[in-house]
Every structure is written in C-alpha cells, then in structure tokens.
Amino acid sequence: MFENEETISAGTFSNAAGNTTSSYYAYPSNFFRLGTVSTNAIHASEVSSQKILYLNRSPLTKPTVNNPVYVRHEGGVVMYPTAGITSIDINYIRKPAEVKWVGGTAAGQVVANLSASDYQNFELHASEEHELVVKILSYAGVIIRAADITQAAAAKEQQIIQSER
Amino acid sequence: MAESRKIYTSQQYYANFEGDAGNTPANFKGLGYYSRTSLEDIINNFIVAYIGEDKALAKVPRYEVDFWAQRGMQEFSYDILHSEKSVEIELGSTLQFPLPQDYVNYIKVSQVGEDGKKDILLPSRKVDNPTAPLQDGDHNFLYDSEGEVQVAAKSTAITRFQDPNNPANRTRSLEDNYNYDDDDFPYLNKRYGSNPEDMSGAGTFFIDNEAGVIFFDSTFSGRPDNLIILDYISDGIADNGDLSKVYVPKLAEDALYAYMLYNLSKLRPSTVQLAPLYKKEASSKMRNAKIRLSNYKLEEMAQVLRGKAKWIKH
C-alpha cells in the first residue's frame, strides 16, 4: 500500500565537521524503508562502506555506469561510480500521510470537511478500522481522565487480538 | 537487450555493408552479431535463472556474478574461444615493435609473402634481452644520483642478435656453400652437426615479455617488404567498462553459465556440497564448447587427410 518510487537527482552531503560527500542522493521526506535502487533501468547493488574500498581497487569489480553499486549514507545513498550518474530511481516504503480532519463539530460530533484542500484521511486498510477506533478511544480516555473508557478500550483491544488468533 | 533473436530488419542489417548510412541502425552490432551474445546478457540471464529463493544460489551480489563472468571470459579466451587477435605491422629499421596493449600471449608470428599468405616464423630460443648494468673501464657498475645502478636501454646480446653487419649473422648463399675454390669458407667443419633450428633463412624473433617488445634478427634488415603479422590472444575483457560490448560465442554460452555456477557455489557453505556436481558439469560443458568451437568440418578434414596420403616421390 505504501510502496513508492521516486527519481532523485545527485547532490552533496556535508556533515557537521565540514566533510562533503559527493554523488549523494537524499531520501524523499516521506521515506520510511529502502527497496531497490536503479539508474537508467539498471539495478544497483548495495555494498558496505568497507566493501566499496575493495571493489574500487579490483579491475574486475570496479563499479561502472552499467554496473553501479550504492552505499547507505545518512539520510540517503552514495552511488558508485561517482561520475557518469546524475539521477537514480528508488523504490521505497513511504510513511503514511499525516491525518488532517479539517472541519468542526455538528450535533456534538466531530465531522471532517472532506472538501477542504488539506483534508487527509487515515491511510489504512479498511480491515484496520476497528483497531484504529479502539486506539483512539483508549487515548481519548487518557486525555479526559476517564479510566473506565481506557479500560473498556483495552478490553476491546484484547478481544480483537484474541479473535485474530 | 537479448540478442537471441533478430533485432534488425534485413534492410537495416545489410545497410552498413551496402554503404546505406540512412538505414544503418545506431550502435549497429556488426555483421554476424547473431553468433555471439554479450557478457552483460549472460550475467542478467544468470541472475534470473540461477539466483533466488528455491534456486541453485539463494543470494549473490551482482558484483560477484560480474567477477566470475569476467574470470570465465578470461579463462575461456585462453583455451576455448577462437578469439585470436591479429595485427599487421611493417617492420622498421630498428627490427622491433611493441606488443599490443591487450597482448597476453602469442599464437604465431609470420611474415606476409608476396602471395599474401603467411610464412610462419619461429622464435629463437637461444636469445635473451637481459638487464645490462652500465660499467666503467674497470668493470664497476655506474650509479645514478639516487644510488641506483644505471642500465643500458638495450642489452649487447640483443644488439648483436639484430646487427646486420655482424659477420656471425651473415646468411651464406648457395654459391658460398658449394664454392669449392673458396678455401676460406669452413664448410667442412660447420655443416656437419649443424642444428636445423639455427639454419632457417626465414629469420627468427624473440619476445621480451618484461619489456613488452618483440625483436627480430638481422635477417630482416634490408628486406624490401617486411610485413609482419602477429597473431595473439587477449583475455577478452580489455574493454570491460561496458560488458554489453564484451562478446561470447553462443556455442560457449552454456559452458560459461556452468563455470559461473560452479565457482559461485563452491564458495558458499549452503551449496558447497553440490560443488563437485557443478564442477563435473562445468568441465564437460567446457569440453563440449571447445569441440564445438574447434570448427571441425568433415570435408575439410577429408581434404587434409587426402593430402597426407600422397606418395612423396624423391
């Protein structure tokens, strides 16, 4: 449900000490977990920062534009070879969008304004609706300091867990 | 893109040969491309067919597959593939020329005859090009400013080998040999016990692998037409920056898969038990590939054998 793809252009990364890393491709802001990395429809393999040192010294395994590799780096990846590649395509799992129920109350009920430009519903499968409602109930009980509501929510949650086994 | 199917129309395929630039495809792979496949294709095919869950190899990084594919290409180039390279060089007055950049070993050295056919030259086994330190009048070594021994650009041994004015290198004419009136010619002493290896009038050569130079003897000096052909083998991956341009004959494709499978499996604890089986498979497929690429044709063999059966009259 949250698989995503994005094309990223090359950039640089600078750390607090002032070291700059080139051939750096930063993850998108909604990035959660990395899937595959490719460039020009050629799959890039992941290697460790130690392995790349050996690969670069071996004439038979030195990365080329047609056989690229990448190393994970803070908030992104570094592609090898460092020259000849200008953009990469990454396949990744993104974070769910932040929920925004813009609206107000009607007859004492919170009602979402579905037509608001920044309206954002929960990005969950319909089968998870019950669990979500119970969680909301539990946290609501905590907020209004109603222990019986929290307990009722916890009992319902246990019931859901039991039924799923 | 895989080459296991025709990728050009007939018009596109023949356009380059016919000088039809308009219909020649971009990056045309050349006439006869269908007989070979690229190393890039072989690697991709191998990853698809051999690597994955429930397959021969569970997980292998791409760079490792690349490595063994290229190692296979090197080994196959040495003794299975008929991927000889050849250069035709006009020999200058220095009687030497540098070896090609992708040279690994020579197959044969020959001189082009007037009929365009190759006359095979044989190497001289008794010549060497040793390092020759420079010496002063007292035979002490000479040193440079850093204290290292200075060496001559060319050894005296190879200089004498190539010197056309050296009496020892003079080729005797037929008249010399049978001129009984010329008592200066010591034919009575030298003709008996002579070594046929040293008597070739065609000339000999010597390859200095360390210097990367091939030297020819003084026989070649002054010849009007010194066209030399060097047939040599390379390792097949001189241009490995782009493996899609490294080609393997399709007749050896399966052998290369088997070679890669064996070498990748023998390194992994989970598959090492099957390595002996893969080794046998690789060995037999390599033998098959070698036989296939030997290109034996029944008619050609019959023609050669017919020649052998002739009576030699003398």
Coordinates of N, CA, C and O in Angstrom, one line a residue, chain B residues 168-307:
Chain B
A168 N 78.7 -12.9 -37.8 CA 78.1 -14.2 -37.3 C 76.7 -14.3 -37.9 O 76.1 -15.4 -37.9
N169 N 76.1 -13.1 -38.2 CA 74.7 -13.2 -38.7 C 74.6 -13.3 -40.2 O 73.5 -13.3 -40.7
R170 N 75.7 -13.3 -40.9 CA 75.6 -13.3 -42.4 C 75.0 -14.6 -42.9 O 75.4 -15.7 -42.5
T171 N 74.1 -14.4 -43.8 CA 73.5 -15.6 -44.4 C 74.3 -16.1 -45.6 O 74.6 -15.3 -46.5
R172 N 74.7 -17.3 -45.6 CA 75.5 -17.9 -46.7 C 74.6 -18.1 -47.9 O 73.5 -18.7 -47.7
S173 N 75.1 -17.8 -49.0 CA 74.3 -18.1 -50.2 C 74.6 -19.5 -50.6 O 75.6 -20.1 -50.2
L174 N 73.8 -20.0 -51.5 CA 74.0 -21.3 -52.1 C 75.4 -21.5 -52.7 O 76.1 -22.4 -52.6
E175 N 75.8 -20.4 -53.4 CA 77.1 -20.4 -54.1 C 78.2 -20.5 -53.1 O 79.2 -21.2 -53.3
D176 N 78.0 -19.8 -51.9 CA 79.1 -19.9 -50.9 C 79.3 -21.3 -50.4 O 80.4 -21.8 -50.3
N177 N 78.2 -22.0 -50.3 CA 78.3 -23.3 -49.7 C 79.0 -24.3 -50.7 O 79.6 -25.2 -50.2
Y178 N 78.8 -24.1 -52.0 CA 79.3 -25.0 -52.9 C 80.5 -24.5 -53.7 O 80.8 -25.0 -54.8
N179 N 81.1 -23.4 -53.2 CA 82.2 -22.9 -53.9 C 83.5 -23.5 -53.4 O 84.1 -23.1 -52.4
Y180 N 83.8 -24.6 -54.0 CA 85.0 -25.4 -53.5 C 86.3 -24.7 -53.7 O 87.3 -25.1 -53.1
D181 N 86.3 -23.7 -54.5 CA 87.5 -23.0 -54.8 C 87.8 -22.0 -53.6 O 88.9 -21.5 -53.5
D182 N 86.8 -21.6 -52.9 CA 87.0 -20.7 -51.8 C 87.4 -21.4 -50.5 O 86.6 -21.9 -49.8
D183 N 88.7 -21.5 -50.3 CA 89.1 -22.3 -49.2 C 88.9 -21.6 -47.8 O 89.1 -22.1 -46.8
D184 N 88.5 -20.3 -47.9 CA 88.2 -19.6 -46.6 C 86.9 -20.0 -46.0 O 86.7 -19.8 -44.8
F185 N 86.1 -20.6 -46.8 CA 84.8 -21.0 -46.2 C 84.9 -22.3 -45.5 O 85.2 -23.3 -46.1
P186 N 84.7 -22.3 -44.2 CA 84.9 -23.6 -43.4 C 83.7 -24.5 -43.5 O 83.3 -25.0 -42.4
Y187 N 83.2 -24.8 -44.7 CA 82.0 -25.7 -44.7 C 82.3 -27.1 -44.2 O 81.4 -27.7 -43.7
L188 N 83.5 -27.5 -44.3 CA 83.8 -28.9 -43.9 C 83.6 -29.0 -42.4 O 83.3 -30.1 -41.9
N189 N 83.8 -27.9 -41.7 CA 83.7 -28.0 -40.2 C 82.3 -27.7 -39.7 O 81.9 -28.2 -38.7
K190 N 81.6 -26.8 -40.4 CA 80.4 -26.3 -39.9 C 79.1 -27.1 -40.4 O 78.1 -27.0 -39.8
R191 N 79.2 -27.7 -41.5 CA 77.9 -28.3 -42.0 C 77.6 -29.5 -41.2 O 76.4 -29.8 -41.1
Y192 N 78.6 -30.3 -40.8 CA 78.3 -31.5 -40.0 C 77.9 -31.1 -38.6 O 78.5 -30.3 -38.0
G193 N 76.8 -31.7 -38.1 CA 76.4 -31.4 -36.8 C 75.6 -30.1 -36.6 O 75.3 -29.7 -35.5
S194 N 75.3 -29.5 -37.7 CA 74.6 -28.2 -37.6 C 73.1 -28.5 -37.1 O 72.6 -29.5 -37.4
N195 N 72.6 -27.5 -36.5 CA 71.2 -27.6 -35.9 C 70.2 -27.0 -36.8 O 70.3 -25.8 -37.1
P196 N 69.3 -27.7 -37.3 CA 68.3 -27.2 -38.3 C 67.5 -25.9 -37.7 O 67.2 -25.0 -38.4
E197 N 67.4 -25.9 -36.4 CA 66.7 -24.8 -35.7 C 67.4 -23.5 -36.0 O 66.8 -22.4 -36.1
D198 N 68.8 -23.6 -36.1 CA 69.5 -22.4 -36.3 C 69.8 -22.0 -37.8 O 70.4 -21.1 -38.1
M199 N 69.3 -22.9 -38.7 CA 69.6 -22.7 -40.1 C 68.5 -22.1 -40.9 O 68.6 -22.0 -42.1
S200 N 67.4 -21.7 -40.3 CA 66.3 -21.1 -41.1 C 66.7 -19.8 -41.7 O 67.2 -18.9 -41.0
G201 N 66.5 -19.7 -43.0 CA 66.8 -18.5 -43.7 C 65.7 -17.5 -43.6 O 65.8 -16.3 -44.0
A202 N 64.5 -17.9 -43.0 CA 63.4 -17.0 -42.9 C 63.6 -16.0 -41.8 O 62.9 -14.9 -41.8
G203 N 64.5 -16.2 -40.9 CA 64.7 -15.3 -39.8 C 63.9 -15.7 -38.5 O 63.0 -16.5 -38.6
T204 N 64.4 -15.2 -37.4 CA 63.7 -15.6 -36.1 C 63.4 -14.3 -35.4 O 63.8 -13.2 -35.7
F205 N 62.6 -14.6 -34.3 CA 62.2 -13.4 -33.5 C 62.4 -13.8 -32.0 O 62.6 -15.0 -31.6
F206 N 62.4 -12.8 -31.2 CA 62.4 -13.0 -29.7 C 61.5 -12.0 -29.0 O 61.5 -10.8 -29.3
I207 N 60.7 -12.5 -28.1 CA 59.7 -11.7 -27.4 C 60.2 -11.4 -26.0 O 60.4 -12.4 -25.2
D208 N 60.5 -10.2 -25.7 CA 60.8 -9.8 -24.3 C 59.6 -9.4 -23.6 O 59.1 -8.3 -23.8
N209 N 59.0 -10.3 -22.8 CA 57.7 -10.0 -22.2 C 57.8 -8.9 -21.1 O 56.9 -8.2 -20.9
E210 N 59.0 -8.8 -20.5 CA 59.1 -7.8 -19.5 C 59.1 -6.4 -20.1 O 58.5 -5.5 -19.6
A211 N 59.9 -6.3 -21.2 CA 59.9 -5.0 -21.9 C 58.7 -4.8 -22.8 O 58.4 -3.6 -23.1
G212 N 58.0 -5.9 -23.1 CA 56.8 -5.7 -24.0 C 57.2 -5.4 -25.4 O 56.5 -4.7 -26.1
V213 N 58.3 -6.0 -25.9 CA 58.8 -5.7 -27.2 C 59.2 -7.0 -27.9 O 59.6 -8.0 -27.3
I214 N 58.9 -7.1 -29.2 CA 59.3 -8.2 -30.0 C 60.5 -7.8 -30.9 O 60.4 -6.8 -31.6
F215 N 61.5 -8.6 -30.8 CA 62.8 -8.3 -31.6 C 62.9 -9.3 -32.7 O 62.6 -10.5 -32.6
F216 N 63.4 -8.8 -33.9 CA 63.6 -9.7 -35.0 C 65.1 -9.7 -35.3 O 65.8 -8.7 -35.0
D217 N 65.6 -10.8 -35.8 CA 67.1 -10.9 -36.0 C 67.5 -10.1 -37.3 O 66.6 -9.6 -38.0
S218 N 68.8 -10.1 -37.5 CA 69.3 -9.2 -38.6 C 68.9 -9.7 -40.0 O 69.1 -9.0 -41.0
T219 N 68.4 -10.9 -40.1 CA 67.9 -11.4 -41.4 C 66.9 -10.5 -42.0 O 66.8 -10.4 -43.3
F220 N 66.1 -9.8 -41.2 CA 65.1 -8.9 -41.7 C 65.6 -7.6 -42.2 O 64.9 -6.8 -42.8
S221 N 66.9 -7.3 -41.8 CA 67.4 -6.0 -42.2 C 67.6 -5.9 -43.7 O 68.1 -6.8 -44.4
G222 N 67.1 -4.8 -44.2 CA 67.3 -4.6 -45.7 C 66.3 -5.3 -46.6 O 66.3 -5.1 -47.8
R223 N 65.4 -6.1 -46.0 CA 64.4 -6.7 -46.8 C 63.4 -5.7 -47.3 O 63.0 -4.8 -46.6
P224 N 63.0 -5.8 -48.6 CA 62.2 -4.7 -49.2 C 60.8 -4.7 -48.6 O 60.2 -3.7 -48.5
D225 N 60.3 -5.9 -48.2 CA 58.9 -5.9 -47.8 C 58.8 -6.7 -46.5 O 58.6 -7.9 -46.4
N226 N 58.9 -5.9 -45.4 CA 58.9 -6.6 -44.1 C 57.6 -6.5 -43.4 O 57.4 -5.7 -42.4
L227 N 56.6 -7.1 -43.9 CA 55.3 -7.1 -43.3 C 55.2 -8.3 -42.3 O 55.2 -9.4 -42.7
I228 N 55.0 -8.0 -41.1 CA 54.9 -9.0 -40.0 C 53.4 -9.1 -39.5 O 52.8 -8.0 -39.3
I229 N 52.9 -10.3 -39.3 CA 51.6 -10.5 -38.7 C 51.8 -11.1 -37.4 O 52.5 -12.2 -37.3
L230 N 51.3 -10.5 -36.3 CA 51.4 -11.1 -35.0 C 50.0 -11.6 -34.6 O 49.1 -10.7 -34.5
D231 N 49.8 -12.9 -34.5 CA 48.5 -13.4 -34.1 C 48.7 -13.7 -32.6 O 49.6 -14.4 -32.1
Y232 N 47.8 -13.1 -31.8 CA 47.9 -13.2 -30.4 C 46.6 -13.4 -29.7 O 45.5 -13.2 -30.3
I233 N 46.6 -13.8 -28.4 CA 45.4 -13.9 -27.7 C 45.3 -12.8 -26.6 O 46.4 -12.4 -26.1
S234 N 44.1 -12.4 -26.3 CA 43.9 -11.4 -25.2 C 43.1 -12.1 -24.2 O 42.7 -13.3 -24.4
D235 N 42.7 -11.4 -23.2 CA 41.8 -12.1 -22.2 C 40.4 -11.8 -22.4 O 39.5 -12.2 -21.6
G236 N 40.1 -11.1 -23.5 CA 38.7 -10.9 -23.8 C 37.9 -9.8 -23.1 O 36.8 -9.4 -23.4
I237 N 38.6 -9.2 -22.1 CA 37.8 -8.2 -21.3 C 38.6 -6.9 -21.2 O 38.6 -6.2 -20.2
A238 N 39.4 -6.6 -22.3 CA 40.2 -5.4 -22.3 C 39.2 -4.2 -22.2 O 39.6 -3.1 -21.6
D239 N 38.0 -4.3 -22.7 CA 37.1 -3.2 -22.6 C 35.9 -3.5 -21.7 O 34.7 -3.5 -22.0
N240 N 36.3 -3.9 -20.4 CA 35.2 -4.4 -19.5 C 34.5 -3.2 -18.9 O 33.7 -3.5 -17.9
G241 N 34.7 -2.0 -19.3 CA 33.9 -0.9 -18.7 C 32.5 -1.0 -19.1 O 31.6 -0.6 -18.4
D242 N 32.2 -1.6 -20.3 CA 30.9 -1.8 -20.7 C 30.7 -3.3 -21.1 O 31.1 -3.7 -22.3
L243 N 30.2 -4.1 -20.3 CA 30.1 -5.6 -20.5 C 29.2 -5.9 -21.7 O 29.2 -7.0 -22.2
S244 N 28.3 -4.9 -22.1 CA 27.4 -5.2 -23.2 C 28.2 -5.3 -24.5 O 27.7 -5.6 -25.5
K245 N 29.5 -4.8 -24.5 CA 30.3 -4.9 -25.7 C 31.4 -5.9 -25.6 O 32.3 -6.0 -26.4
V246 N 31.3 -6.8 -24.6 CA 32.2 -8.0 -24.5 C 31.4 -9.2 -24.9 O 30.4 -9.5 -24.3
Y247 N 31.9 -9.8 -26.0 CA 31.0 -10.8 -26.6 C 31.6 -12.2 -26.4 O 32.8 -12.4 -26.3
V248 N 30.6 -13.1 -26.3 CA 30.9 -14.5 -26.1 C 30.2 -15.3 -27.2 O 29.0 -15.1 -27.4
P249 N 30.9 -16.3 -27.9 CA 30.2 -17.1 -28.9 C 29.0 -17.8 -28.2 O 29.2 -18.3 -27.1
K250 N 27.9 -17.9 -28.9 CA 26.8 -18.6 -28.3 C 27.1 -20.1 -28.1 O 26.5 -20.7 -27.3
L251 N 28.0 -20.6 -28.9 CA 28.4 -22.0 -28.7 C 29.0 -22.3 -27.4 O 29.1 -23.4 -26.9
A252 N 29.5 -21.2 -26.7 CA 30.1 -21.4 -25.4 C 29.3 -20.8 -24.3 O 29.7 -20.8 -23.1
E253 N 28.1 -20.4 -24.6 CA 27.2 -19.7 -23.6 C 26.9 -20.6 -22.4 O 27.1 -20.2 -21.2
D254 N 26.5 -21.8 -22.7 CA 26.1 -22.7 -21.6 C 27.3 -23.1 -20.7 O 27.2 -23.2 -19.5
A255 N 28.4 -23.2 -21.4 CA 29.6 -23.6 -20.6 C 30.0 -22.4 -19.6 O 30.5 -22.7 -18.5
L256 N 29.7 -21.2 -20.1 CA 30.1 -20.1 -19.2 C 29.1 -20.0 -18.0 O 29.5 -19.8 -16.8
Y257 N 27.8 -20.4 -18.2 CA 26.9 -20.5 -17.1 C 27.3 -21.5 -16.1 O 27.3 -21.3 -14.9
A258 N 27.8 -22.7 -16.6 CA 28.2 -23.8 -15.7 C 29.4 -23.4 -15.0 O 29.6 -23.7 -13.8
Y259 N 30.3 -22.7 -15.6 CA 31.6 -22.2 -15.0 C 31.2 -21.3 -13.8 O 31.8 -21.4 -12.7
M260 N 30.3 -20.3 -14.1 CA 29.9 -19.3 -13.1 C 29.3 -20.0 -11.9 O 29.5 -19.7 -10.7
L261 N 28.4 -21.0 -12.2 CA 27.6 -21.7 -11.2 C 28.6 -22.4 -10.3 O 28.4 -22.4 -9.0
Y262 N 29.5 -23.1 -10.9 CA 30.5 -23.9 -10.1 C 31.3 -23.0 -9.1 O 31.4 -23.3 -7.9
N263 N 31.8 -21.9 -9.7 CA 32.7 -21.1 -8.9 C 31.9 -20.3 -7.8 O 32.5 -20.1 -6.7
L264 N 30.7 -20.0 -8.1 CA 29.9 -19.3 -7.1 C 29.4 -20.2 -6.0 O 29.3 -19.8 -4.8
S265 N 29.1 -21.5 -6.4 CA 28.6 -22.4 -5.4 C 29.7 -22.9 -4.5 O 29.5 -23.2 -3.3
K266 N 30.9 -23.1 -5.0 CA 32.0 -23.7 -4.2 C 32.4 -22.7 -3.0 O 33.0 -23.2 -2.1
L267 N 32.0 -21.5 -3.1 CA 32.4 -20.5 -2.1 C 31.4 -20.4 -0.9 O 31.6 -19.7 0.0
R268 N 30.2 -21.0 -1.1 CA 29.1 -20.8 -0.2 C 28.9 -22.1 0.6 O 28.6 -23.2 0.0
P269 N 28.9 -22.0 1.9 CA 28.6 -23.2 2.8 C 27.3 -23.9 2.4 O 27.2 -25.1 2.4
S270 N 26.3 -23.2 2.0 CA 25.0 -23.8 1.7 C 25.0 -24.6 0.4 O 24.1 -25.5 0.2
T271 N 25.9 -24.3 -0.5 CA 25.9 -25.0 -1.8 C 27.2 -25.8 -2.0 O 27.3 -26.4 -3.1
V272 N 28.1 -25.8 -1.1 CA 29.4 -26.4 -1.3 C 29.3 -27.9 -1.6 O 30.1 -28.5 -2.3
Q273 N 28.3 -28.5 -1.0 CA 28.1 -29.9 -1.2 C 27.8 -30.3 -2.6 O 28.1 -31.4 -3.1
L274 N 27.2 -29.4 -3.3 CA 26.8 -29.6 -4.7 C 28.0 -29.2 -5.7 O 27.9 -29.4 -6.9
A275 N 29.0 -28.6 -5.1 CA 30.1 -28.1 -6.0 C 30.7 -29.1 -6.9 O 31.0 -28.9 -8.0
P276 N 31.0 -30.4 -6.3 CA 31.6 -31.4 -7.2 C 30.7 -31.7 -8.4 O 31.2 -31.9 -9.5
L277 N 29.4 -31.7 -8.2 CA 28.5 -32.0 -9.3 C 28.6 -30.9 -10.3 O 28.7 -31.1 -11.5
Y278 N 28.6 -29.6 -9.8 CA 28.7 -28.5 -10.7 C 30.0 -28.5 -11.5 O 30.1 -28.0 -12.6
K279 N 31.0 -28.9 -10.8 CA 32.4 -29.0 -11.4 C 32.4 -29.9 -12.6 O 33.0 -29.6 -13.6
K280 N 31.8 -31.1 -12.4 CA 31.7 -32.0 -13.5 C 31.0 -31.5 -14.7 O 31.4 -31.6 -15.8
E281 N 29.9 -30.8 -14.3 CA 29.0 -30.2 -15.4 C 29.8 -29.2 -16.1 O 29.8 -29.1 -17.4
A282 N 30.5 -28.3 -15.4 CA 31.3 -27.2 -16.0 C 32.4 -27.8 -16.9 O 32.6 -27.3 -18.0
S283 N 33.0 -28.8 -16.3 CA 34.1 -29.4 -17.1 C 33.7 -30.0 -18.4 O 34.3 -29.8 -19.5
S284 N 32.6 -30.8 -18.4 CA 32.1 -31.4 -19.6 C 31.6 -30.4 -20.6 O 31.7 -30.5 -21.8
K285 N 30.9 -29.3 -20.1 CA 30.4 -28.3 -21.0 C 31.5 -27.5 -21.6 O 31.4 -27.0 -22.7
M286 N 32.6 -27.3 -20.8 CA 33.7 -26.6 -21.4 C 34.4 -27.4 -22.5 O 34.8 -26.9 -23.5
R287 N 34.4 -28.7 -22.3 CA 35.0 -29.6 -23.3 C 34.1 -29.6 -24.5 O 34.6 -29.5 -25.7
N288 N 32.8 -29.6 -24.3 CA 31.9 -29.5 -25.5 C 32.1 -28.2 -26.2 O 32.1 -28.2 -27.5
A289 N 32.2 -27.2 -25.5 CA 32.4 -25.9 -26.1 C 33.6 -25.8 -27.0 O 33.7 -25.3 -28.1
K290 N 34.7 -26.4 -26.4 CA 36.0 -26.4 -27.1 C 35.8 -27.2 -28.4 O 36.4 -26.8 -29.5
I291 N 35.2 -28.3 -28.3 CA 35.0 -29.1 -29.6 C 34.1 -28.4 -30.6 O 34.5 -28.3 -31.8
R292 N 33.0 -27.8 -30.1 CA 32.2 -27.0 -31.0 C 32.9 -25.9 -31.7 O 32.9 -25.7 -32.9
L293 N 33.7 -25.2 -30.9 CA 34.4 -24.0 -31.5 C 35.7 -24.4 -32.2 O 36.3 -23.6 -32.9
S294 N 36.1 -25.7 -32.1 CA 37.2 -26.1 -32.9 C 36.9 -26.1 -34.4 O 37.7 -26.1 -35.3
N295 N 35.6 -26.1 -34.7 CA 35.1 -25.9 -36.0 C 35.5 -27.0 -37.0 O 36.0 -26.6 -38.1
Y296 N 35.5 -28.2 -36.6 CA 35.9 -29.3 -37.5 C 34.8 -29.5 -38.5 O 33.7 -29.6 -38.2
K297 N 35.2 -29.5 -39.8 CA 34.3 -29.8 -40.9 C 34.8 -31.1 -41.5 O 36.0 -31.2 -41.9
L298 N 33.9 -32.0 -41.8 CA 34.2 -33.3 -42.3 C 35.0 -33.1 -43.6 O 36.0 -33.8 -43.9
E299 N 34.4 -32.3 -44.5 CA 35.0 -32.1 -45.8 C 36.5 -31.6 -45.8 O 37.3 -32.0 -46.5
E300 N 36.7 -30.6 -44.8 CA 38.0 -30.0 -44.7 C 39.0 -31.1 -44.2 O 40.1 -31.2 -44.6
M301 N 38.5 -31.9 -43.2 CA 39.4 -32.9 -42.7 C 39.7 -33.9 -43.7 O 40.9 -34.4 -43.9
A302 N 38.7 -34.3 -44.5 CA 39.0 -35.3 -45.6 C 40.0 -34.7 -46.6 O 40.9 -35.5 -47.1
Q303 N 39.9 -33.4 -46.9 CA 40.8 -32.8 -47.8 C 42.3 -32.9 -47.3 O 43.2 -33.2 -48.0
V304 N 42.4 -32.6 -46.0 CA 43.7 -32.6 -45.4 C 44.3 -34.0 -45.4 O 45.4 -34.3 -45.7
L305 N 43.4 -35.0 -45.0 CA 43.9 -36.4 -45.0 C 44.2 -36.9 -46.4 O 45.1 -37.7 -46.5
R306 N 43.5 -36.4 -47.4 CA 43.9 -36.8 -48.7 C 45.3 -36.4 -49.0 O 46.0 -37.1 -49.7
G307 N 45.6 -35.2 -48.6 CA 47.0 -34.7 -48.8 C 48.0 -35.6 -48.1 O 49.1 -35.8 -48.6

